[in-house]
Amino acid sequence: MTAAGLLGDIAGVGADPRRGGFSRHGFDRSELELREWFRASAVARGLDVETDRNGTMWAWWGPPGDDAVVTGSHLDSVPGGGAYDGPLGVTSALVAVDLLRARGFIPGKPLAIAVFAEEEGGRFGVACLGSRLMTGALDPDAARRLTDPDGTTLADAVRAAGLDPARLGPDPVAMARIGVFVELHVEQGRGLVDLGAPVGVASSILAHGRWRFSFAGEGNHAGATLLTDRRDPMLPAAQLVLAARRAASGIEGARATVGKVVPNPGGTNVIASTVDVWLDARAEDDFRTRAVVADISDAARVAAEDEGCTVTVTEESYGDTVIFDPTLRDDLAATLRGAPALPTGAGHDAGILAAHHPTAMLFVRNPTGISHAPAEFAEADDCTAGAVALADVLARLAR
Ligand SMILES: [Zn+2]
C-alpha cells in the first residue's frame, strides 16, 4: 500500500460538507476514529501501540526503549482543512516501515511512529497541544481549563477519550524515549515547486503565535440606538483587522492574519456586546514578531477607546523561531542525494520537540502551494518519493 493509497482509506472520516475538506479535531469523533484506524494499521504491521498520558499514540517496532528513532505527525486538521496536513506524515511512516521490512532492514535502535494530539489547535485553541504538554511548554492546569466552542473542557474531552486529565503534563518517560524525531509533512507553500524537487528538508520555522483580542462594548438595538449613543465593539475589531495587514506590511517577511471573529450574541439586528478576534502573527524572529503584535495591540487599544469600548489581549500560544539541527539536516539532505533545504512559515510538533531533541522535517511537494484548505494536494508519485525518503532516513538513523 502507498502513502497516498492509505490516505484514501481515511477519506471518509471527518469530511466537512459545509466548509469543504476535513474537520477533524483533537479527541472529537472523527479524530478518535482516525486513532482507531491508526491503531489497527499499526497492529496489522506487528507494531505495539500505546497511548501516553497526553494522548500521544506510539507504535513501536520492537520493544520500546530510550533514545529511539521516532517519526510521525498528527491526524487532526484545521476546520475545513486538506487531506495531507498531518495524515501524510502518519501514512508515510507506516509505508516506510513496510519498505524497510521489504528491504530486510532490522533496526539497531528502538523505532517508533508517534501521533500527536490536537496539533492544529482547531478545537481548544492551542496549537501543538500534545507536544507542548509533553515537553512542559504548556501548563497542565491551564490546559485542563481550555474549552472548545461548545464549552467542553479539555479535561472532560480527554476523560471521554479514556485518558486521566489529572495526568496531563510533562512526561519525562516519553521525552527520554525520543533520541531523534523526524516529521514528514506536505509542504505548505510553493518552495519545492519552484525548486523542481519532490522532497526537501526543513531548515527553519518562523516565530509565530496566537493572540485573542476581547473587545467589550454595550449590546443594544440596531435600529433604536442612535449612532452617537453606541459603544459597538465591532468597530475596533474591524480596525484590528486592518491594523494587522498594515503592521505586517511594514516588516519584511512578517505575516499577520485574522481568520476568526466571534461576536456575542451574534444577531443581525443586534449591536454586539463583545467581539473576540483571534490574531495569528509570524515573522523571522522574536523581536519582529513581538513588534508586529505590539503595533496591532496599540491600534486596537486606540480604536477601542475611540468607541468607548475596552480590549483585553491574551497570548494563547507562542513559539520562537526554530532552527532545525544543522548537522542532522545536512546528514539527511546528503542521505537523500542533495534534497534541498527550505524554511517554512508553518508550525509543527517537530518545532516544539526541536528545543529538546535533534529534530528534522521532510517536506513533500504541494503543487497548489495551498494548505489549511481543501485545495492542499500532493501527487501520488511525490507521496511515494516522500515515503521512500523517510525510509532511507530512518534506515540511516536506526542503523
Ligand atoms: Zn501539520
Short mmCIF file of C-alpha atoms and ligand atoms in Angstrom, two decimals:
data_model
loop_
_atom_site.label_atom_id
_atom_site.label_comp_id
_atom_site.label_asym_id
_atom_site.label_seq_id
_atom_site.Cartn_x
_atom_site.Cartn_y
_atom_site.Cartn_z
CA MET A 1 0.00 0.00 0.00
CA THR A 2 1.22 3.53 -0.82
CA ALA A 3 1.08 6.66 1.36
CA ALA A 4 -1.49 8.21 -0.98
CA GLY A 5 -3.43 4.94 -1.02
CA LEU A 6 -3.60 4.87 2.78
CA LEU A 7 -4.95 8.43 2.73
CA GLY A 8 -7.77 7.09 0.56
CA ASP A 9 -8.66 4.68 3.38
CA ILE A 10 -9.49 7.59 5.70
CA ALA A 11 -11.01 9.96 3.12
CA GLY A 12 -14.49 9.42 4.53
CA VAL A 13 -13.58 10.33 8.11
CA GLY A 14 -14.36 13.88 9.21
CA ALA A 15 -15.30 15.12 5.72
CA ASP A 16 -16.92 18.53 6.23
CA PRO A 17 -19.77 19.12 3.75
CA ARG A 18 -20.32 22.72 4.91
CA ARG A 19 -16.74 24.03 4.76
CA GLY A 20 -15.34 21.53 2.28
CA GLY A 21 -12.27 19.46 3.16
CA PHE A 22 -12.00 17.86 6.58
CA SER A 23 -12.78 18.93 10.14
CA ARG A 24 -11.01 16.54 12.49
CA HIS A 25 -10.18 17.97 15.89
CA GLY A 26 -8.44 16.65 18.98
CA PHE A 27 -10.47 13.92 20.71
CA ASP A 28 -13.61 14.55 18.65
CA ARG A 29 -15.49 11.71 17.00
CA SER A 30 -13.58 11.82 13.71
CA GLU A 31 -10.15 12.13 15.33
CA LEU A 32 -10.96 9.20 17.64
CA GLU A 33 -12.00 7.21 14.58
CA LEU A 34 -8.66 8.03 12.93
CA ARG A 35 -6.87 6.95 16.11
CA GLU A 36 -8.62 3.58 15.85
CA TRP A 37 -7.63 3.37 12.17
CA PHE A 38 -4.01 4.10 13.11
CA ARG A 39 -4.07 1.52 15.90
CA ALA A 40 -5.43 -1.15 13.55
CA SER A 41 -2.96 -0.19 10.79
CA ALA A 42 -0.02 -0.38 13.18
CA VAL A 43 -1.16 -3.63 14.79
CA ALA A 44 -1.61 -5.14 11.32
CA ARG A 45 2.12 -4.43 10.82
CA GLY A 46 3.01 -6.13 14.08
CA LEU A 47 3.73 -2.84 15.86
CA ASP A 48 2.87 -2.47 19.57
CA VAL A 49 0.60 0.52 20.17
CA GLU A 50 0.32 2.51 23.39
CA THR A 51 -1.19 5.89 24.25
CA ASP A 52 0.69 8.10 26.70
CA ARG A 53 -0.63 10.47 29.38
CA ASN A 54 -1.00 13.35 26.87
CA GLY A 55 -2.84 11.33 24.27
CA THR A 56 0.16 10.77 22.00
CA MET A 57 -0.05 7.37 20.32
CA TRP A 58 3.18 5.39 19.97
CA ALA A 59 3.55 2.42 17.62
CA TRP A 60 6.76 0.52 18.36
CA TRP A 61 8.77 -1.65 16.00
CA GLY A 62 10.37 -3.93 18.54
CA PRO A 63 10.49 -3.27 22.28
CA PRO A 64 10.02 0.36 23.43
CA GLY A 65 13.19 1.95 24.72
CA ASP A 66 15.09 5.16 25.32
CA ASP A 67 16.96 7.06 22.64
CA ALA A 68 14.61 5.81 19.93
CA VAL A 69 14.33 6.95 16.34
CA VAL A 70 10.83 8.45 16.20
CA THR A 71 8.83 9.61 13.21
CA GLY A 72 5.23 10.72 12.96
CA SER A 73 2.85 13.65 12.76
CA HIS A 74 -0.80 14.32 13.63
CA LEU A 75 -4.24 13.24 12.47
CA ASP A 76 -6.28 16.33 13.38
CA SER A 77 -6.96 19.20 10.96
CA VAL A 78 -7.91 22.84 10.93
CA PRO A 79 -11.64 23.49 10.32
CA GLY A 80 -12.19 22.62 6.64
CA GLY A 81 -8.56 21.55 6.19
CA GLY A 82 -6.87 19.49 3.48
CA ALA A 83 -6.29 15.75 3.32
CA TYR A 84 -2.49 15.82 3.61
CA ASP A 85 -1.53 18.12 6.51
CA GLY A 86 -0.76 15.63 9.29
CA PRO A 87 -2.10 12.35 7.88
CA LEU A 88 0.55 12.26 5.11
CA GLY A 89 3.24 12.07 7.80
CA VAL A 90 1.41 9.22 9.52
CA THR A 91 0.66 7.19 6.37
CA SER A 92 4.22 7.75 5.10
CA ALA A 93 5.58 6.43 8.40
CA LEU A 94 3.51 3.26 8.06
CA VAL A 95 4.64 2.81 4.45
CA ALA A 96 8.26 3.47 5.46
CA VAL A 97 8.01 0.56 7.91
CA ASP A 98 6.67 -1.63 5.07
CA LEU A 99 9.54 -0.55 2.81
CA LEU A 100 12.18 -1.19 5.47
CA ARG A 101 10.74 -4.64 6.18
CA ALA A 102 10.75 -5.42 2.46
CA ARG A 103 14.42 -4.43 2.36
CA GLY A 104 15.12 -6.83 5.23
CA PHE A 105 16.15 -3.96 7.47
CA ILE A 106 16.39 -4.69 11.18
CA PRO A 107 16.52 -1.57 13.37
CA GLY A 108 19.61 -1.27 15.53
CA LYS A 109 17.74 1.11 17.82
CA PRO A 110 14.16 1.31 19.11
CA LEU A 111 11.96 2.75 16.36
CA ALA A 112 8.51 4.28 16.81
CA ILE A 113 5.75 6.13 15.00
CA ALA A 114 4.23 8.89 17.18
CA VAL A 115 0.86 10.55 16.53
CA PHE A 116 0.38 13.77 18.48
CA ALA A 117 -2.98 15.15 19.65
CA GLU A 118 -4.59 18.46 18.62
CA GLU A 119 -1.61 19.76 16.62
CA GLU A 120 -3.70 22.39 14.85
CA GLY A 121 -5.41 23.69 17.97
CA GLY A 122 -8.62 23.60 15.94
CA ARG A 123 -10.73 22.61 18.93
CA PHE A 124 -9.04 24.02 22.05
CA GLY A 125 -7.16 26.95 20.52
CA VAL A 126 -3.59 25.95 21.44
CA ALA A 127 -1.52 24.61 18.55
CA CYS A 128 0.72 21.57 19.20
CA LEU A 129 -1.23 20.85 22.37
CA GLY A 130 0.06 17.29 22.87
CA SER A 131 3.73 18.07 22.25
CA ARG A 132 3.57 21.26 24.33
CA LEU A 133 2.14 19.28 27.26
CA MET A 134 4.72 16.52 26.90
CA THR A 135 7.68 18.92 26.82
CA GLY A 136 6.34 21.13 29.62
CA ALA A 137 5.81 24.12 27.30
CA LEU A 138 2.15 24.32 28.37
CA ASP A 139 0.96 24.47 31.98
CA PRO A 140 -1.30 21.43 32.55
CA ASP A 141 -3.67 23.37 34.83
CA ALA A 142 -4.20 25.97 32.13
CA ALA A 143 -4.59 23.19 29.56
CA ARG A 144 -7.26 21.36 31.57
CA ARG A 145 -9.32 24.58 31.65
CA LEU A 146 -9.18 25.14 27.87
CA THR A 147 -12.65 24.96 26.35
CA ASP A 148 -13.89 24.12 22.87
CA PRO A 149 -16.61 26.18 21.11
CA ASP A 150 -19.30 24.03 22.79
CA GLY A 151 -17.92 24.75 26.27
CA THR A 152 -16.41 21.28 26.76
CA THR A 153 -13.15 21.48 28.71
CA LEU A 154 -10.01 19.66 27.61
CA ALA A 155 -10.23 17.77 30.92
CA ASP A 156 -13.69 16.45 30.00
CA ALA A 157 -12.67 15.69 26.41
CA VAL A 158 -9.65 13.60 27.38
CA ARG A 159 -11.66 11.83 30.08
CA ALA A 160 -14.28 10.90 27.47
CA ALA A 161 -11.42 9.55 25.32
CA GLY A 162 -10.29 7.26 28.16
CA LEU A 163 -7.38 9.36 29.48
CA ASP A 164 -6.92 10.68 33.02
CA PRO A 165 -6.95 14.51 32.89
CA ALA A 166 -5.00 14.65 36.18
CA ARG A 167 -2.04 13.03 34.39
CA LEU A 168 -1.77 15.60 31.56
CA GLY A 169 1.56 17.38 31.64
CA PRO A 170 5.34 16.96 31.36
CA ASP A 171 6.29 13.39 30.54
CA PRO A 172 9.96 12.63 31.26
CA VAL A 173 9.49 8.98 30.28
CA ALA A 174 8.26 9.86 26.80
CA MET A 175 10.90 12.56 26.46
CA ALA A 176 13.69 10.12 27.29
CA ARG A 177 12.43 7.75 24.64
CA ILE A 178 12.96 10.26 21.84
CA GLY A 179 16.54 10.13 20.63
CA VAL A 180 15.78 11.83 17.33
CA PHE A 181 12.49 12.95 15.76
CA VAL A 182 11.74 13.25 12.04
CA GLU A 183 8.37 14.55 10.84
CA LEU A 184 7.34 14.19 7.20
CA HIS A 185 4.80 16.80 6.12
CA VAL A 186 3.16 18.14 2.99
CA GLU A 187 4.80 21.45 2.11
CA GLN A 188 2.58 24.41 2.92
CA GLY A 189 3.92 26.70 0.22
CA ARG A 190 5.46 26.55 -3.25
CA GLY A 191 9.13 26.21 -2.34
CA LEU A 192 9.59 22.70 -3.76
CA VAL A 193 7.51 23.53 -6.83
CA ASP A 194 9.88 26.39 -7.63
CA LEU A 195 12.92 24.17 -6.93
CA GLY A 196 11.54 21.33 -9.06
CA ALA A 197 12.11 18.79 -6.26
CA PRO A 198 9.58 16.25 -4.93
CA VAL A 199 11.10 16.15 -1.41
CA GLY A 200 13.00 18.67 0.72
CA VAL A 201 14.43 19.05 4.20
CA ALA A 202 13.28 21.82 6.59
CA SER A 203 15.77 24.45 7.67
CA SER A 204 13.69 26.67 9.98
CA ILE A 205 10.23 27.69 11.20
CA LEU A 206 9.16 31.31 11.61
CA ALA A 207 8.47 32.63 15.12
CA HIS A 208 4.69 32.54 15.48
CA GLY A 209 1.83 32.80 17.92
CA ARG A 210 -1.87 33.36 18.53
CA TRP A 211 -3.45 36.22 20.43
CA ARG A 212 -7.09 36.71 21.44
CA PHE A 213 -8.39 40.28 21.49
CA SER A 214 -11.61 40.57 23.52
CA PHE A 215 -13.45 43.82 22.83
CA ALA A 216 -16.28 44.77 25.22
CA GLY A 217 -18.89 47.44 24.48
CA GLU A 218 -22.63 47.65 25.04
CA GLY A 219 -25.16 45.29 23.49
CA ASN A 220 -28.13 47.19 22.10
CA HIS A 221 -30.80 47.51 19.39
CA ALA A 222 -29.55 48.03 15.83
CA GLY A 223 -32.49 50.27 14.93
CA ALA A 224 -33.38 52.13 18.11
CA THR A 225 -29.85 53.14 19.17
CA LEU A 226 -28.55 56.43 17.74
CA LEU A 227 -25.04 56.20 16.27
CA THR A 228 -23.86 58.73 18.87
CA ASP A 229 -25.16 56.52 21.69
CA ARG A 230 -23.33 53.36 20.64
CA ARG A 231 -20.39 51.55 22.12
CA ASP A 232 -20.03 48.98 19.34
CA PRO A 233 -17.07 46.58 19.80
CA MET A 234 -17.29 45.53 16.14
CA LEU A 235 -15.71 48.85 15.13
CA PRO A 236 -12.39 48.39 16.94
CA ALA A 237 -12.49 44.72 15.87
CA ALA A 238 -12.64 45.86 12.24
CA GLN A 239 -9.82 48.33 12.87
CA LEU A 240 -7.72 45.47 14.25
CA VAL A 241 -8.12 43.51 11.00
CA LEU A 242 -6.85 46.49 9.00
CA ALA A 243 -4.06 47.18 11.50
CA ALA A 244 -2.86 43.57 11.18
CA ARG A 245 -2.28 43.93 7.44
CA ARG A 246 -0.70 47.37 7.89
CA ALA A 247 1.65 46.29 10.70
CA ALA A 248 2.85 43.13 8.95
CA SER A 249 3.38 45.01 5.67
CA GLY A 250 5.90 47.22 7.46
CA ILE A 251 8.21 44.35 8.44
CA GLU A 252 9.85 42.22 5.76
CA GLY A 253 8.67 38.62 5.78
CA ALA A 254 6.11 39.20 8.53
CA ARG A 255 2.57 37.77 8.29
CA ALA A 256 -0.47 38.73 10.34
CA THR A 257 -3.87 37.15 9.87
CA VAL A 258 -7.34 37.43 11.36
CA GLY A 259 -9.20 34.25 10.42
CA LYS A 260 -11.67 34.08 13.25
CA VAL A 261 -14.06 36.70 14.65
CA VAL A 262 -16.81 35.81 17.13
CA PRO A 263 -19.38 38.48 18.03
CA ASN A 264 -21.59 37.88 21.04
CA PRO A 265 -24.54 37.42 20.83
CA GLY A 266 -24.15 37.46 17.03
CA GLY A 267 -27.53 38.72 15.72
CA THR A 268 -28.06 40.71 12.50
CA ASN A 269 -30.18 43.35 14.25
CA VAL A 270 -28.09 43.43 17.43
CA ILE A 271 -25.14 45.64 18.33
CA ALA A 272 -22.72 43.08 19.80
CA SER A 273 -21.85 43.39 23.49
CA THR A 274 -18.47 41.70 22.96
CA VAL A 275 -16.37 40.63 19.99
CA ASP A 276 -13.47 38.18 20.22
CA VAL A 277 -10.87 38.40 17.45
CA TRP A 278 -8.00 35.95 17.02
CA LEU A 279 -4.73 37.19 15.57
CA ASP A 280 -2.11 34.85 14.09
CA ALA A 281 1.23 36.66 13.70
CA ARG A 282 4.56 35.34 12.40
CA ALA A 283 7.94 36.78 11.48
CA GLU A 284 11.56 35.80 11.08
CA ASP A 285 12.48 36.29 14.73
CA ASP A 286 11.06 37.01 18.16
CA PHE A 287 11.82 40.73 18.00
CA ARG A 288 9.99 41.27 14.72
CA THR A 289 7.01 39.11 15.73
CA ARG A 290 6.63 40.97 19.02
CA ALA A 291 6.92 44.31 17.19
CA VAL A 292 4.09 43.37 14.81
CA VAL A 293 1.84 42.30 17.69
CA ALA A 294 2.67 45.41 19.74
CA ASP A 295 1.81 47.62 16.79
CA ILE A 296 -1.53 45.86 16.27
CA SER A 297 -2.29 45.93 20.02
CA ASP A 298 -1.70 49.69 20.16
CA ALA A 299 -4.04 50.24 17.23
CA ALA A 300 -6.67 48.01 18.87
CA ARG A 301 -6.48 49.96 22.14
CA VAL A 302 -6.83 53.35 20.43
CA ALA A 303 -9.73 52.10 18.32
CA ALA A 304 -11.46 50.62 21.39
CA GLU A 305 -11.08 53.86 23.33
CA ASP A 306 -12.45 55.91 20.43
CA GLU A 307 -15.63 53.81 20.55
CA GLY A 308 -15.97 53.80 24.36
CA CYS A 309 -15.05 50.10 24.46
CA THR A 310 -12.36 48.12 26.28
CA VAL A 311 -9.98 45.49 24.97
CA THR A 312 -8.02 42.75 26.70
CA VAL A 313 -5.26 40.88 24.90
CA THR A 314 -4.44 37.26 25.76
CA GLU A 315 -1.48 35.35 24.30
CA GLU A 316 -2.87 31.87 23.64
CA SER A 317 0.32 30.31 22.32
CA TYR A 318 3.74 31.35 21.14
CA GLY A 319 6.81 29.70 19.70
CA ASP A 320 10.12 31.37 18.92
CA THR A 321 11.99 30.79 15.66
CA VAL A 322 13.10 27.18 15.22
CA ILE A 323 16.39 26.39 13.51
CA PHE A 324 16.43 22.64 12.92
CA ASP A 325 19.59 20.78 13.97
CA PRO A 326 22.02 21.73 11.16
CA THR A 327 24.11 18.55 11.44
CA LEU A 328 21.05 16.33 11.22
CA ARG A 329 19.59 18.48 8.41
CA ASP A 330 22.78 18.19 6.33
CA ASP A 331 23.06 14.46 7.07
CA LEU A 332 19.51 13.87 5.85
CA ALA A 333 19.98 16.06 2.78
CA ALA A 334 23.09 14.01 1.90
CA THR A 335 21.21 10.73 2.56
CA LEU A 336 18.57 11.99 0.12
CA ARG A 337 21.21 12.76 -2.50
CA GLY A 338 21.13 16.51 -2.18
CA ALA A 339 17.48 17.21 -1.37
CA PRO A 340 17.10 20.98 -0.97
CA ALA A 341 16.71 22.62 2.45
CA LEU A 342 13.99 25.21 2.81
CA PRO A 343 12.29 27.25 5.54
CA THR A 344 8.59 27.24 6.42
CA GLY A 345 6.12 29.67 7.94
CA ALA A 346 4.04 26.84 9.42
CA GLY A 347 4.31 25.48 12.98
CA HIS A 348 4.72 21.76 13.73
CA ASP A 349 5.15 19.36 16.66
CA ALA A 350 8.69 18.94 15.31
CA GLY A 351 9.21 22.63 16.08
CA ILE A 352 8.22 22.07 19.71
CA LEU A 353 10.45 18.99 20.05
CA ALA A 354 13.39 20.79 18.41
CA ALA A 355 14.06 22.62 21.70
CA HIS A 356 14.77 19.25 23.37
CA HIS A 357 15.88 16.70 20.77
CA PRO A 358 17.72 16.56 17.44
CA THR A 359 14.77 17.11 15.13
CA ALA A 360 14.26 17.26 11.37
CA MET A 361 11.45 17.55 8.89
CA LEU A 362 10.92 16.27 5.35
CA PHE A 363 8.56 18.18 3.07
CA VAL A 364 6.66 16.69 0.14
CA ARG A 365 5.93 18.95 -2.85
CA ASN A 366 2.48 20.55 -2.93
CA PRO A 367 1.66 21.67 -6.50
CA THR A 368 -1.08 24.08 -5.40
CA GLY A 369 1.08 25.65 -2.69
CA ILE A 370 -2.21 25.85 -0.72
CA SER A 371 -2.61 24.38 2.75
CA HIS A 372 -5.16 24.60 5.59
CA ALA A 373 -7.76 24.50 2.80
CA PRO A 374 -9.32 21.77 0.65
CA ALA A 375 -7.06 22.60 -2.36
CA GLU A 376 -4.00 21.25 -0.48
CA PHE A 377 -2.51 18.48 -2.64
CA ALA A 378 0.40 16.16 -3.32
CA GLU A 379 0.81 13.92 -6.37
CA ALA A 380 0.77 10.17 -5.60
CA ASP A 381 4.28 9.83 -7.10
CA ASP A 382 5.57 12.58 -4.79
CA CYS A 383 3.92 10.90 -1.79
CA THR A 384 5.76 7.71 -2.76
CA ALA A 385 9.02 9.64 -3.10
CA GLY A 386 8.39 11.06 0.38
CA ALA A 387 7.79 7.64 1.93
CA VAL A 388 10.93 6.24 0.26
CA ALA A 389 12.92 9.24 1.52
CA LEU A 390 11.55 8.71 5.03
CA ALA A 391 12.50 5.01 4.87
CA ASP A 392 16.03 5.95 3.74
CA VAL A 393 16.33 8.45 6.59
CA LEU A 394 15.02 6.01 9.23
CA ALA A 395 17.39 3.32 7.96
CA ARG A 396 20.28 5.75 8.31
CA LEU A 397 19.28 6.92 11.81
CA ALA A 398 18.33 3.50 13.24
CA ARG A 399 21.17 1.52 11.72
ZN ZN B 1 0.51 19.70 10.16
#
